[in-house]
PDB file of N, CA, C and O in Angstrom:
ATOM      1  N   MET R   1     -14.686 -24.976 -25.747  1.00  0.00           N
ATOM      2  CA  MET R   1     -14.948 -26.065 -24.778  1.00  0.00           C
ATOM      3  C   MET R   1     -16.385 -25.932 -24.403  1.00  0.00           C
ATOM      4  O   MET R   1     -16.852 -24.884 -24.009  1.00  0.00           O
ATOM      5  N   ARG R   2     -17.001 -27.028 -24.281  1.00  0.00           N
ATOM      6  CA  ARG R   2     -18.404 -27.030 -23.841  1.00  0.00           C
ATOM      7  C   ARG R   2     -18.461 -27.573 -22.394  1.00  0.00           C
ATOM      8  O   ARG R   2     -17.792 -28.572 -22.096  1.00  0.00           O
ATOM      9  N   THR R   3     -19.157 -26.833 -21.538  1.00  0.00           N
ATOM     10  CA  THR R   3     -19.209 -27.305 -20.140  1.00  0.00           C
ATOM     11  C   THR R   3     -20.589 -26.831 -19.596  1.00  0.00           C
ATOM     12  O   THR R   3     -21.284 -25.995 -20.138  1.00  0.00           O
ATOM     13  N   THR R   4     -20.931 -27.497 -18.457  1.00  0.00           N
ATOM     14  CA  THR R   4     -22.203 -27.067 -17.806  1.00  0.00           C
ATOM     15  C   THR R   4     -21.888 -26.534 -16.469  1.00  0.00           C
ATOM     16  O   THR R   4     -21.075 -27.146 -15.722  1.00  0.00           O
ATOM     17  N   ILE R   5     -22.528 -25.417 -16.086  1.00  0.00           N
ATOM     18  CA  ILE R   5     -22.283 -24.806 -14.722  1.00  0.00           C
ATOM     19  C   ILE R   5     -23.612 -24.582 -14.114  1.00  0.00           C
ATOM     20  O   ILE R   5     -24.628 -24.475 -14.811  1.00  0.00           O
ATOM     21  N   SER R   6     -23.663 -24.612 -12.776  1.00  0.00           N
ATOM     22  CA  SER R   6     -24.843 -24.265 -12.061  1.00  0.00           C
ATOM     23  C   SER R   6     -24.696 -22.953 -11.367  1.00  0.00           C
ATOM     24  O   SER R   6     -23.657 -22.731 -10.673  1.00  0.00           O
ATOM     25  N   VAL R   7     -25.612 -22.088 -11.555  1.00  0.00           N
ATOM     26  CA  VAL R   7     -25.655 -20.730 -10.818  1.00  0.00           C
ATOM     27  C   VAL R   7     -26.943 -20.452 -10.252  1.00  0.00           C
ATOM     28  O   VAL R   7     -27.975 -21.142 -10.646  1.00  0.00           O
ATOM     29  N   ASP R   8     -27.006 -19.714  -9.302  1.00  0.00           N
ATOM     30  CA  ASP R   8     -28.213 -19.251  -8.627  1.00  0.00           C
ATOM     31  C   ASP R   8     -29.181 -18.670  -9.699  1.00  0.00           C
ATOM     32  O   ASP R   8     -28.717 -18.000 -10.583  1.00  0.00           O
ATOM     33  N   ASP R   9     -30.462 -18.912  -9.579  1.00  0.00           N
ATOM     34  CA  ASP R   9     -31.435 -18.415 -10.558  1.00  0.00           C
ATOM     35  C   ASP R   9     -31.378 -16.933 -10.740  1.00  0.00           C
ATOM     36  O   ASP R   9     -31.433 -16.408 -11.844  1.00  0.00           O
ATOM     37  N   ARG R  10     -31.245 -16.181  -9.630  1.00  0.00           N
ATOM     38  CA  ARG R  10     -31.200 -14.756  -9.721  1.00  0.00           C
ATOM     39  C   ARG R  10     -29.955 -14.304 -10.516  1.00  0.00           C
ATOM     40  O   ARG R  10     -30.020 -13.443 -11.397  1.00  0.00           O
ATOM     41  N   LEU R  11     -28.831 -14.882 -10.263  1.00  0.00           N
ATOM     42  CA  LEU R  11     -27.604 -14.580 -10.981  1.00  0.00           C
ATOM     43  C   LEU R  11     -27.719 -14.929 -12.444  1.00  0.00           C
ATOM     44  O   LEU R  11     -27.373 -14.203 -13.310  1.00  0.00           O
ATOM     45  N   GLY R  12     -28.269 -16.152 -12.781  1.00  0.00           N
ATOM     46  CA  GLY R  12     -28.487 -16.542 -14.179  1.00  0.00           C
ATOM     47  C   GLY R  12     -29.310 -15.620 -14.931  1.00  0.00           C
ATOM     48  O   GLY R  12     -29.025 -15.250 -16.055  1.00  0.00           O
ATOM     49  N   GLU R  13     -30.445 -15.238 -14.339  1.00  0.00           N
ATOM     50  CA  GLU R  13     -31.403 -14.301 -15.008  1.00  0.00           C
ATOM     51  C   GLU R  13     -30.737 -12.949 -15.301  1.00  0.00           C
ATOM     52  O   GLU R  13     -30.868 -12.250 -16.297  1.00  0.00           O
ATOM     53  N   ALA R  14     -30.024 -12.429 -14.229  1.00  0.00           N
ATOM     54  CA  ALA R  14     -29.301 -11.186 -14.326  1.00  0.00           C
ATOM     55  C   ALA R  14     -28.195 -11.227 -15.506  1.00  0.00           C
ATOM     56  O   ALA R  14     -28.109 -10.297 -16.269  1.00  0.00           O
ATOM     57  N   ALA R  15     -27.482 -12.334 -15.535  1.00  0.00           N
ATOM     58  CA  ALA R  15     -26.529 -12.440 -16.619  1.00  0.00           C
ATOM     59  C   ALA R  15     -27.166 -12.545 -17.944  1.00  0.00           C
ATOM     60  O   ALA R  15     -26.636 -11.969 -18.946  1.00  0.00           O
ATOM     61  N   ARG R  16     -28.238 -13.308 -18.071  1.00  0.00           N
ATOM     62  CA  ARG R  16     -28.927 -13.461 -19.357  1.00  0.00           C
ATOM     63  C   ARG R  16     -29.479 -12.106 -19.825  1.00  0.00           C
ATOM     64  O   ARG R  16     -29.335 -11.686 -21.024  1.00  0.00           O
ATOM     65  N   ALA R  17     -30.031 -11.320 -18.891  1.00  0.00           N
ATOM     66  CA  ALA R  17     -30.586 -10.022 -19.256  1.00  0.00           C
ATOM     67  C   ALA R  17     -29.481  -9.024 -19.678  1.00  0.00           C
ATOM     68  O   ALA R  17     -29.617  -8.291 -20.667  1.00  0.00           O
ATOM     69  N   ARG R  18     -28.388  -9.056 -18.989  1.00  0.00           N
ATOM     70  CA  ARG R  18     -27.268  -8.098 -19.337  1.00  0.00           C
ATOM     71  C   ARG R  18     -26.679  -8.542 -20.642  1.00  0.00           C
ATOM     72  O   ARG R  18     -26.330  -7.690 -21.497  1.00  0.00           O
ATOM     73  N   ALA R  19     -26.508  -9.822 -20.915  1.00  0.00           N
ATOM     74  CA  ALA R  19     -26.026 -10.257 -22.272  1.00  0.00           C
ATOM     75  C   ALA R  19     -26.949  -9.803 -23.330  1.00  0.00           C
ATOM     76  O   ALA R  19     -26.452  -9.362 -24.342  1.00  0.00           O
ATOM     77  N   HIS R  20     -28.249  -9.976 -23.105  1.00  0.00           N
ATOM     78  CA  HIS R  20     -29.169  -9.496 -24.125  1.00  0.00           C
ATOM     79  C   HIS R  20     -29.108  -7.978 -24.331  1.00  0.00           C
ATOM     80  O   HIS R  20     -29.132  -7.556 -25.507  1.00  0.00           O
ATOM     81  N   ARG R  21     -28.983  -7.273 -23.334  1.00  0.00           N
ATOM     82  CA  ARG R  21     -28.845  -5.755 -23.461  1.00  0.00           C
ATOM     83  C   ARG R  21     -27.647  -5.383 -24.146  1.00  0.00           C
ATOM     84  O   ARG R  21     -27.555  -4.454 -24.891  1.00  0.00           O
ATOM     85  N   GLU R  22     -26.531  -6.158 -24.056  1.00  0.00           N
ATOM     86  CA  GLU R  22     -25.248  -5.925 -24.669  1.00  0.00           C
ATOM     87  C   GLU R  22     -25.232  -6.542 -26.082  1.00  0.00           C
ATOM     88  O   GLU R  22     -24.151  -6.421 -26.785  1.00  0.00           O
ATOM     89  N   GLY R  23     -26.322  -7.218 -26.461  1.00  0.00           N
ATOM     90  CA  GLY R  23     -26.315  -7.833 -27.819  1.00  0.00           C
ATOM     91  C   GLY R  23     -25.421  -8.951 -28.052  1.00  0.00           C
ATOM     92  O   GLY R  23     -24.857  -9.214 -29.136  1.00  0.00           O
ATOM     93  N   MET R  24     -25.275  -9.816 -26.938  1.00  0.00           N
ATOM     94  CA  MET R  24     -24.368 -11.007 -27.060  1.00  0.00           C
ATOM     95  C   MET R  24     -25.112 -12.230 -26.475  1.00  0.00           C
ATOM     96  O   MET R  24     -26.040 -12.035 -25.703  1.00  0.00           O
ATOM     97  N   SER R  25     -24.531 -13.325 -26.821  1.00  0.00           N
ATOM     98  CA  SER R  25     -25.104 -14.561 -26.247  1.00  0.00           C
ATOM     99  C   SER R  25     -24.668 -14.668 -24.782  1.00  0.00           C
ATOM    100  O   SER R  25     -23.696 -14.050 -24.341  1.00  0.00           O
ATOM    101  N   LEU R  26     -25.390 -15.510 -24.026  1.00  0.00           N
ATOM    102  CA  LEU R  26     -25.031 -15.694 -22.635  1.00  0.00           C
ATOM    103  C   LEU R  26     -23.600 -16.318 -22.593  1.00  0.00           C
ATOM    104  O   LEU R  26     -22.792 -16.005 -21.674  1.00  0.00           O
ATOM    105  N   SER R  27     -23.317 -17.283 -23.518  1.00  0.00           N
ATOM    106  CA  SER R  27     -22.033 -17.895 -23.497  1.00  0.00           C
ATOM    107  C   SER R  27     -20.857 -16.804 -23.680  1.00  0.00           C
ATOM    108  O   SER R  27     -19.846 -16.864 -23.000  1.00  0.00           O
ATOM    109  N   ALA R  28     -21.058 -15.920 -24.623  1.00  0.00           N
ATOM    110  CA  ALA R  28     -20.065 -14.871 -24.907  1.00  0.00           C
ATOM    111  C   ALA R  28     -19.919 -13.925 -23.705  1.00  0.00           C
ATOM    112  O   ALA R  28     -18.819 -13.595 -23.357  1.00  0.00           O
ATOM    113  N   PHE R  29     -21.058 -13.674 -23.081  1.00  0.00           N
ATOM    114  CA  PHE R  29     -21.050 -12.800 -21.929  1.00  0.00           C
ATOM    115  C   PHE R  29     -20.271 -13.424 -20.746  1.00  0.00           C
ATOM    116  O   PHE R  29     -19.402 -12.802 -20.105  1.00  0.00           O
ATOM    117  N   VAL R  30     -20.585 -14.719 -20.475  1.00  0.00           N
ATOM    118  CA  VAL R  30     -19.831 -15.396 -19.416  1.00  0.00           C
ATOM    119  C   VAL R  30     -18.400 -15.577 -19.752  1.00  0.00           C
ATOM    120  O   VAL R  30     -17.569 -15.362 -18.844  1.00  0.00           O
ATOM    121  N   ALA R  31     -18.039 -15.829 -21.001  1.00  0.00           N
ATOM    122  CA  ALA R  31     -16.601 -15.955 -21.359  1.00  0.00           C
ATOM    123  C   ALA R  31     -15.885 -14.664 -21.107  1.00  0.00           C
ATOM    124  O   ALA R  31     -14.771 -14.678 -20.615  1.00  0.00           O
ATOM    125  N   ARG R  32     -16.512 -13.541 -21.532  1.00  0.00           N
ATOM    126  CA  ARG R  32     -15.863 -12.211 -21.269  1.00  0.00           C
ATOM    127  C   ARG R  32     -15.662 -11.984 -19.809  1.00  0.00           C
ATOM    128  O   ARG R  32     -14.661 -11.406 -19.421  1.00  0.00           O
ATOM    129  N   ALA R  33     -16.749 -12.249 -19.099  1.00  0.00           N
ATOM    130  CA  ALA R  33     -16.642 -11.988 -17.580  1.00  0.00           C
ATOM    131  C   ALA R  33     -15.512 -12.798 -16.927  1.00  0.00           C
ATOM    132  O   ALA R  33     -14.761 -12.356 -16.133  1.00  0.00           O
ATOM    133  N   ILE R  34     -15.369 -14.110 -17.385  1.00  0.00           N
ATOM    134  CA  ILE R  34     -14.289 -14.918 -16.876  1.00  0.00           C
ATOM    135  C   ILE R  34     -12.948 -14.391 -17.229  1.00  0.00           C
ATOM    136  O   ILE R  34     -11.964 -14.250 -16.482  1.00  0.00           O
ATOM    137  N   GLU R  35     -12.858 -13.927 -18.560  1.00  0.00           N
ATOM    138  CA  GLU R  35     -11.490 -13.396 -19.048  1.00  0.00           C
ATOM    139  C   GLU R  35     -11.150 -12.123 -18.266  1.00  0.00           C
ATOM    140  O   GLU R  35     -10.001 -11.949 -17.825  1.00  0.00           O
ATOM    141  N   GLU R  36     -12.102 -11.279 -17.973  1.00  0.00           N
ATOM    142  CA  GLU R  36     -11.901 -10.067 -17.209  1.00  0.00           C
ATOM    143  C   GLU R  36     -11.474 -10.332 -15.798  1.00  0.00           C
ATOM    144  O   GLU R  36     -10.562  -9.755 -15.260  1.00  0.00           O
ATOM    145  N   HIS R  37     -12.097 -11.349 -15.271  1.00  0.00           N
ATOM    146  CA  HIS R  37     -11.790 -11.680 -13.860  1.00  0.00           C
ATOM    147  C   HIS R  37     -10.353 -12.198 -13.828  1.00  0.00           C
ATOM    148  O   HIS R  37      -9.587 -11.943 -12.875  1.00  0.00           O
ATOM    149  N   LEU R  38      -9.965 -13.165 -14.739  1.00  0.00           N
ATOM    150  CA  LEU R  38      -8.695 -13.822 -14.733  1.00  0.00           C
ATOM    151  C   LEU R  38      -7.593 -12.795 -15.033  1.00  0.00           C
ATOM    152  O   LEU R  38      -6.401 -13.000 -14.539  1.00  0.00           O
ATOM    153  N   ALA R  39      -7.918 -11.716 -15.764  1.00  0.00           N
ATOM    154  CA  ALA R  39      -6.827 -10.780 -16.132  1.00  0.00           C
ATOM    155  C   ALA R  39      -6.438  -9.912 -14.965  1.00  0.00           C
ATOM    156  O   ALA R  39      -5.382  -9.304 -14.975  1.00  0.00           O
ATOM    157  N   ARG R  40      -7.356  -9.757 -13.940  1.00  0.00           N
ATOM    158  CA  ARG R  40      -7.035  -8.920 -12.805  1.00  0.00           C
ATOM    159  C   ARG R  40      -5.868  -9.503 -12.071  1.00  0.00           C
ATOM    160  O   ARG R  40      -5.781 -10.720 -11.845  1.00  0.00           O
ATOM    161  N   GLN R  41      -5.010  -8.672 -11.672  1.00  0.00           N
ATOM    162  CA  GLN R  41      -3.868  -9.105 -10.843  1.00  0.00           C
ATOM    163  C   GLN R  41      -4.358  -9.319  -9.382  1.00  0.00           C
ATOM    164  O   GLN R  41      -5.096  -8.535  -8.821  1.00  0.00           O
ATOM    165  N   PRO R  42      -4.038 -10.468  -8.894  1.00  0.00           N
ATOM    166  CA  PRO R  42      -4.439 -10.698  -7.430  1.00  0.00           C
ATOM    167  C   PRO R  42      -3.826  -9.748  -6.486  1.00  0.00           C
ATOM    168  O   PRO R  42      -2.702  -9.323  -6.734  1.00  0.00           O
ATOM    169  N   ALA R  43      -4.485  -9.505  -5.501  1.00  0.00           N
ATOM    170  CA  ALA R  43      -3.926  -8.552  -4.419  1.00  0.00           C
ATOM    171  C   ALA R  43      -2.758  -9.178  -3.785  1.00  0.00           C
ATOM    172  O   ALA R  43      -2.808 -10.370  -3.379  1.00  0.00           O
ATOM    173  N   LYS R  44      -1.675  -8.557  -3.652  1.00  0.00           N
ATOM    174  CA  LYS R  44      -0.478  -9.062  -3.096  1.00  0.00           C
ATOM    175  C   LYS R  44      -0.620  -8.965  -1.556  1.00  0.00           C
ATOM    176  O   LYS R  44      -0.975  -7.918  -1.016  1.00  0.00           O
ATOM    177  N   THR R  45      -0.424 -10.046  -0.958  1.00  0.00           N
ATOM    178  CA  THR R  45      -0.457 -10.141   0.429  1.00  0.00           C
ATOM    179  C   THR R  45       0.920  -9.803   1.043  1.00  0.00           C
ATOM    180  O   THR R  45       1.929 -10.271   0.595  1.00  0.00           O
ATOM    181  N   LYS R  46       0.842  -8.971   1.993  1.00  0.00           N
ATOM    182  CA  LYS R  46       2.090  -8.475   2.710  1.00  0.00           C
ATOM    183  C   LYS R  46       2.578  -9.573   3.664  1.00  0.00           C
ATOM    184  O   LYS R  46       1.811 -10.045   4.482  1.00  0.00           O
ATOM    185  N   ALA R  47       3.800  -9.976   3.488  1.00  0.00           N
ATOM    186  CA  ALA R  47       4.346 -10.995   4.440  1.00  0.00           C
ATOM    187  C   ALA R  47       4.430 -10.375   5.864  1.00  0.00           C
ATOM    188  O   ALA R  47       4.726  -9.263   6.011  1.00  0.00           O
ATOM    189  N   PRO R  48       4.222 -11.239   6.826  1.00  0.00           N
ATOM    190  CA  PRO R  48       4.286 -10.721   8.197  1.00  0.00           C
ATOM    191  C   PRO R  48       5.748 -10.345   8.478  1.00  0.00           C
ATOM    192  O   PRO R  48       6.738 -10.878   7.878  1.00  0.00           O
ATOM    193  N   PRO R  49       6.023  -9.423   9.372  1.00  0.00           N
ATOM    194  CA  PRO R  49       7.359  -8.981   9.640  1.00  0.00           C
ATOM    195  C   PRO R  49       8.182 -10.133  10.240  1.00  0.00           C
ATOM    196  O   PRO R  49       7.662 -11.044  10.967  1.00  0.00           O
ATOM    197  N   PHE R  50       9.439 -10.188   9.873  1.00  0.00           N
ATOM    198  CA  PHE R  50      10.384 -11.298  10.341  1.00  0.00           C
ATOM    199  C   PHE R  50      10.878 -10.927  11.693  1.00  0.00           C
ATOM    200  O   PHE R  50      11.226  -9.750  11.928  1.00  0.00           O
ATOM    201  N   ARG R  51      10.857 -11.905  12.589  1.00  0.00           N
ATOM    202  CA  ARG R  51      11.323 -11.659  13.954  1.00  0.00           C
ATOM    203  C   ARG R  51      12.480 -12.666  14.180  1.00  0.00           C
ATOM    204  O   ARG R  51      12.280 -13.896  14.102  1.00  0.00           O
ATOM    205  N   LEU R  52      13.660 -12.130  14.495  1.00  0.00           N
ATOM    206  CA  LEU R  52      14.858 -13.022  14.725  1.00  0.00           C
ATOM    207  C   LEU R  52      14.733 -13.452  16.196  1.00  0.00           C
ATOM    208  O   LEU R  52      14.639 -12.661  17.093  1.00  0.00           O
ATOM    209  N   VAL R  53      14.716 -14.853  16.329  1.00  0.00           N
ATOM    210  CA  VAL R  53      14.693 -15.371  17.642  1.00  0.00           C
ATOM    211  C   VAL R  53      16.088 -15.865  17.991  1.00  0.00           C
ATOM    212  O   VAL R  53      16.658 -16.597  17.205  1.00  0.00           O
ATOM    213  N   THR R  54      16.581 -15.406  19.103  1.00  0.00           N
ATOM    214  CA  THR R  54      17.959 -15.779  19.558  1.00  0.00           C
ATOM    215  C   THR R  54      17.865 -16.592  20.765  1.00  0.00           C
ATOM    216  O   THR R  54      16.890 -16.459  21.573  1.00  0.00           O
ATOM    217  N   VAL R  55      18.788 -17.531  20.952  1.00  0.00           N
ATOM    218  CA  VAL R  55      18.809 -18.364  22.185  1.00  0.00           C
ATOM    219  C   VAL R  55      19.353 -17.566  23.390  1.00  0.00           C
ATOM    220  O   VAL R  55      20.255 -16.743  23.180  1.00  0.00           O
ATOM    221  N   GLY R  56      18.764 -17.604  24.462  1.00  0.00           N
ATOM    222  CA  GLY R  56      19.206 -16.917  25.646  1.00  0.00           C
ATOM    223  C   GLY R  56      18.588 -15.501  25.804  1.00  0.00           C
ATOM    224  O   GLY R  56      18.652 -14.925  26.893  1.00  0.00           O
ATOM    225  N   GLY R  57      17.890 -15.059  24.741  1.00  0.00           N
ATOM    226  CA  GLY R  57      17.265 -13.812  24.886  1.00  0.00           C
ATOM    227  C   GLY R  57      18.090 -12.552  24.972  1.00  0.00           C
ATOM    228  O   GLY R  57      17.610 -11.440  25.061  1.00  0.00           O
ATOM    229  N   GLY R  58      19.310 -12.760  24.904  1.00  0.00           N
ATOM    230  CA  GLY R  58      20.293 -11.589  25.012  1.00  0.00           C
ATOM    231  C   GLY R  58      20.597 -10.863  23.648  1.00  0.00           C
ATOM    232  O   GLY R  58      21.253  -9.922  23.586  1.00  0.00           O
ATOM    233  N   GLY R  59      20.092 -11.431  22.585  1.00  0.00           N
ATOM    234  CA  GLY R  59      20.334 -10.913  21.275  1.00  0.00           C
ATOM    235  C   GLY R  59      21.759 -11.321  20.803  1.00  0.00           C
ATOM    236  O   GLY R  59      22.366 -12.196  21.430  1.00  0.00           O
ATOM    237  N   PRO R  60      22.205 -10.679  19.726  1.00  0.00           N
ATOM    238  CA  PRO R  60      23.528 -11.054  19.235  1.00  0.00           C
ATOM    239  C   PRO R  60      24.645 -10.676  20.163  1.00  0.00           C
ATOM    240  O   PRO R  60      24.447  -9.791  21.024  1.00  0.00           O
ATOM    241  N   ARG R  61      25.806 -11.212  20.017  1.00  0.00           N
ATOM    242  CA  ARG R  61      26.940 -10.815  20.821  1.00  0.00           C
ATOM    243  C   ARG R  61      27.380  -9.389  20.605  1.00  0.00           C
ATOM    244  O   ARG R  61      27.092  -8.811  19.487  1.00  0.00           O
ATOM    245  N   PRO R  62      27.897  -8.776  21.598  1.00  0.00           N
ATOM    246  CA  PRO R  62      28.336  -7.333  21.436  1.00  0.00           C
ATOM    247  C   PRO R  62      29.260  -7.169  20.300  1.00  0.00           C
ATOM    248  O   PRO R  62      30.153  -8.037  20.034  1.00  0.00           O
ATOM    249  N   GLY R  63      29.078  -6.188  19.442  1.00  0.00           N
ATOM    250  CA  GLY R  63      29.849  -5.925  18.330  1.00  0.00           C
ATOM    251  C   GLY R  63      29.447  -6.617  17.034  1.00  0.00           C
ATOM    252  O   GLY R  63      29.963  -6.403  16.022  1.00  0.00           O
ATOM    253  N   VAL R  64      28.427  -7.432  17.168  1.00  0.00           N
ATOM    254  CA  VAL R  64      27.896  -8.109  15.918  1.00  0.00           C
ATOM    255  C   VAL R  64      26.736  -7.291  15.443  1.00  0.00           C
ATOM    256  O   VAL R  64      25.673  -6.952  16.081  1.00  0.00           O
ATOM    257  N   ASP R  65      26.810  -6.870  14.182  1.00  0.00           N
ATOM    258  CA  ASP R  65      25.833  -6.112  13.419  1.00  0.00           C
ATOM    259  C   ASP R  65      25.155  -7.065  12.414  1.00  0.00           C
ATOM    260  O   ASP R  65      25.776  -7.370  11.439  1.00  0.00           O
ATOM    261  N   LEU R  66      23.912  -7.409  12.712  1.00  0.00           N
ATOM    262  CA  LEU R  66      23.249  -8.375  11.735  1.00  0.00           C
ATOM    263  C   LEU R  66      22.972  -7.805  10.488  1.00  0.00           C
ATOM    264  O   LEU R  66      22.585  -8.486   9.499  1.00  0.00           O
ATOM    265  N   ASP R  67      23.076  -6.473  10.269  1.00  0.00           N
ATOM    266  CA  ASP R  67      22.886  -5.874   9.000  1.00  0.00           C
ATOM    267  C   ASP R  67      24.129  -5.943   8.098  1.00  0.00           C
ATOM    268  O   ASP R  67      24.116  -5.665   6.881  1.00  0.00           O
ATOM    269  N   LYS R  68      25.194  -6.428   8.596  1.00  0.00           N
ATOM    270  CA  LYS R  68      26.475  -6.604   7.829  1.00  0.00           C
ATOM    271  C   LYS R  68      26.811  -8.076   7.814  1.00  0.00           C
ATOM    272  O   LYS R  68      27.833  -8.545   8.385  1.00  0.00           O
ATOM    273  N   ILE R  69      26.020  -8.853   7.092  1.00  0.00           N
ATOM    274  CA  ILE R  69      26.193 -10.311   7.038  1.00  0.00           C
ATOM    275  C   ILE R  69      27.560 -10.729   6.441  1.00  0.00           C
ATOM    276  O   ILE R  69      28.230 -11.609   6.923  1.00  0.00           O
ATOM    277  N   SER R  70      28.093  -9.935   5.450  1.00  0.00           N
ATOM    278  CA  SER R  70      29.379 -10.311   4.798  1.00  0.00           C
ATOM    279  C   SER R  70      30.506 -10.305   5.834  1.00  0.00           C
ATOM    280  O   SER R  70      31.330 -11.149   5.877  1.00  0.00           O
ATOM    281  N   GLU R  71      30.352  -9.363   6.761  1.00  0.00           N
ATOM    282  CA  GLU R  71      31.406  -9.205   7.878  1.00  0.00           C
ATOM    283  C   GLU R  71      31.351 -10.408   8.748  1.00  0.00           C
ATOM    284  O   GLU R  71      32.352 -10.936   9.265  1.00  0.00           O
ATOM    285  N   LEU R  72      30.117 -10.927   9.014  1.00  0.00           N
ATOM    286  CA  LEU R  72      29.945 -12.058   9.870  1.00  0.00           C
ATOM    287  C   LEU R  72      30.457 -13.262   9.234  1.00  0.00           C
ATOM    288  O   LEU R  72      31.127 -14.174   9.905  1.00  0.00           O
ATOM    289  N   LEU R  73      30.359 -13.408   7.915  1.00  0.00           N
ATOM    290  CA  LEU R  73      30.808 -14.589   7.193  1.00  0.00           C
ATOM    291  C   LEU R  73      32.380 -14.637   7.280  1.00  0.00           C
ATOM    292  O   LEU R  73      33.002 -15.661   7.464  1.00  0.00           O
ATOM    293  N   VAL R  74      32.939 -13.430   7.115  1.00  0.00           N
ATOM    294  CA  VAL R  74      34.442 -13.359   7.023  1.00  0.00           C
ATOM    295  C   VAL R  74      34.895 -13.725   8.491  1.00  0.00           C
ATOM    296  O   VAL R  74      35.833 -14.503   8.694  1.00  0.00           O
ATOM    297  N   SER R  75      34.262 -13.215   9.475  1.00  0.00           N
ATOM    298  CA  SER R  75      34.644 -13.515  10.855  1.00  0.00           C
ATOM    299  C   SER R  75      34.478 -14.916  11.144  1.00  0.00           C
ATOM    300  O   SER R  75      35.327 -15.541  11.779  1.00  0.00           O
ATOM    301  N   ASP R  76      33.406 -15.542  10.675  1.00  0.00           N
ATOM    302  CA  ASP R  76      33.141 -16.948  10.914  1.00  0.00           C
ATOM    303  C   ASP R  76      34.265 -17.833  10.211  1.00  0.00           C
ATOM    304  O   ASP R  76      34.741 -18.756  10.797  1.00  0.00           O
ATOM    305  N   ASP R  77      34.637 -17.445   9.038  1.00  0.00           N
ATOM    306  CA  ASP R  77      35.725 -18.152   8.235  1.00  0.00           C
ATOM    307  C   ASP R  77      37.039 -18.031   9.042  1.00  0.00           C
ATOM    308  O   ASP R  77      37.825 -18.926   9.154  1.00  0.00           O
ATOM    309  N   GLU R  78      37.321 -16.753   9.554  1.00  0.00           N
ATOM    310  CA  GLU R  78      38.550 -16.613  10.227  1.00  0.00           C
ATOM    311  C   GLU R  78      38.626 -17.519  11.550  1.00  0.00           C
ATOM    312  O   GLU R  78      39.590 -18.111  11.904  1.00  0.00           O
ATOM    313  N   ASP R  79      37.471 -17.547  12.192  1.00  0.00           N
ATOM    314  CA  ASP R  79      37.304 -18.411  13.396  1.00  0.00           C
ATOM    315  C   ASP R  79      37.538 -19.895  13.130  1.00  0.00           C
ATOM    316  O   ASP R  79      38.281 -20.598  13.751  1.00  0.00           O
ATOM    317  N   ALA R  80      36.909 -20.329  12.012  1.00  0.00           N
ATOM    318  CA  ALA R  80      37.121 -21.702  11.637  1.00  0.00           C
ATOM    319  C   ALA R  80      38.562 -22.040  11.205  1.00  0.00           C
ATOM    320  O   ALA R  80      39.043 -23.026  11.559  1.00  0.00           O
ATOM    321  N   TYR R  81      39.186 -21.065  10.497  1.00  0.00           N
ATOM    322  CA  TYR R  81      40.596 -21.232  10.079  1.00  0.00           C
ATOM    323  C   TYR R  81      41.494 -21.310  11.265  1.00  0.00           C
ATOM    324  O   TYR R  81      42.414 -22.205  11.347  1.00  0.00           O
ATOM    325  N   SER R  82      41.326 -20.399  12.202  1.00  0.00           N
ATOM    326  CA  SER R  82      42.219 -20.349  13.311  1.00  0.00           C
ATOM    327  C   SER R  82      42.086 -21.574  14.256  1.00  0.00           C
ATOM    328  O   SER R  82      43.010 -21.971  14.853  1.00  0.00           O
ATOM    329  N   THR R  83      40.820 -22.155  14.294  1.00  0.00           N
ATOM    330  CA  THR R  83      40.644 -23.369  15.099  1.00  0.00           C
ATOM    331  C   THR R  83      41.333 -24.511  14.446  1.00  0.00           C
ATOM    332  O   THR R  83      41.854 -25.377  15.181  1.00  0.00           O
ATOM    333  N   ARG R  84      41.395 -24.637  13.160  1.00  0.00           N
ATOM    334  CA  ARG R  84      42.086 -25.760  12.479  1.00  0.00           C
ATOM    335  C   ARG R  84      43.611 -25.654  12.621  1.00  0.00           C
ATOM    336  O   ARG R  84      44.299 -26.647  12.608  1.00  0.00           O
ATOM    337  N   GLU R  85      44.157 -24.411  12.764  1.00  0.00           N
ATOM    338  CA  GLU R  85      45.567 -24.264  12.852  1.00  0.00           C
ATOM    339  C   GLU R  85      46.058 -24.698  14.232  1.00  0.00           C
ATOM    340  O   GLU R  85      47.250 -25.063  14.390  1.00  0.00           O
ATOM    341  N   ARG R  86      45.261 -24.745  15.191  1.00  0.00           N
ATOM    342  CA  ARG R  86      45.726 -25.102  16.538  1.00  0.00           C
ATOM    343  C   ARG R  86      46.024 -26.516  16.748  1.00  0.00           C
ATOM    344  O   ARG R  86      45.707 -27.505  16.345  1.00  0.00           O
TER     345      ARG R  86
END
């Protein structure tokens, strides 16, 4: 692909000189530099800690362990089933 880019004169001269020292064309040097840059894995950003916001500020009901979600689902299903039976 043929393209035109604009770079600072100082950067262009440094790239041209480095390419010459390494015995390659400026195009080959720039292509290699781009390939190396794209091959690097981006730094993984750490997600901010999750904060559970509850209504009323009192937290979950007594006896509710938010680390045991499957138990909460079973309890919720039992509540829904018993409500329909009435």
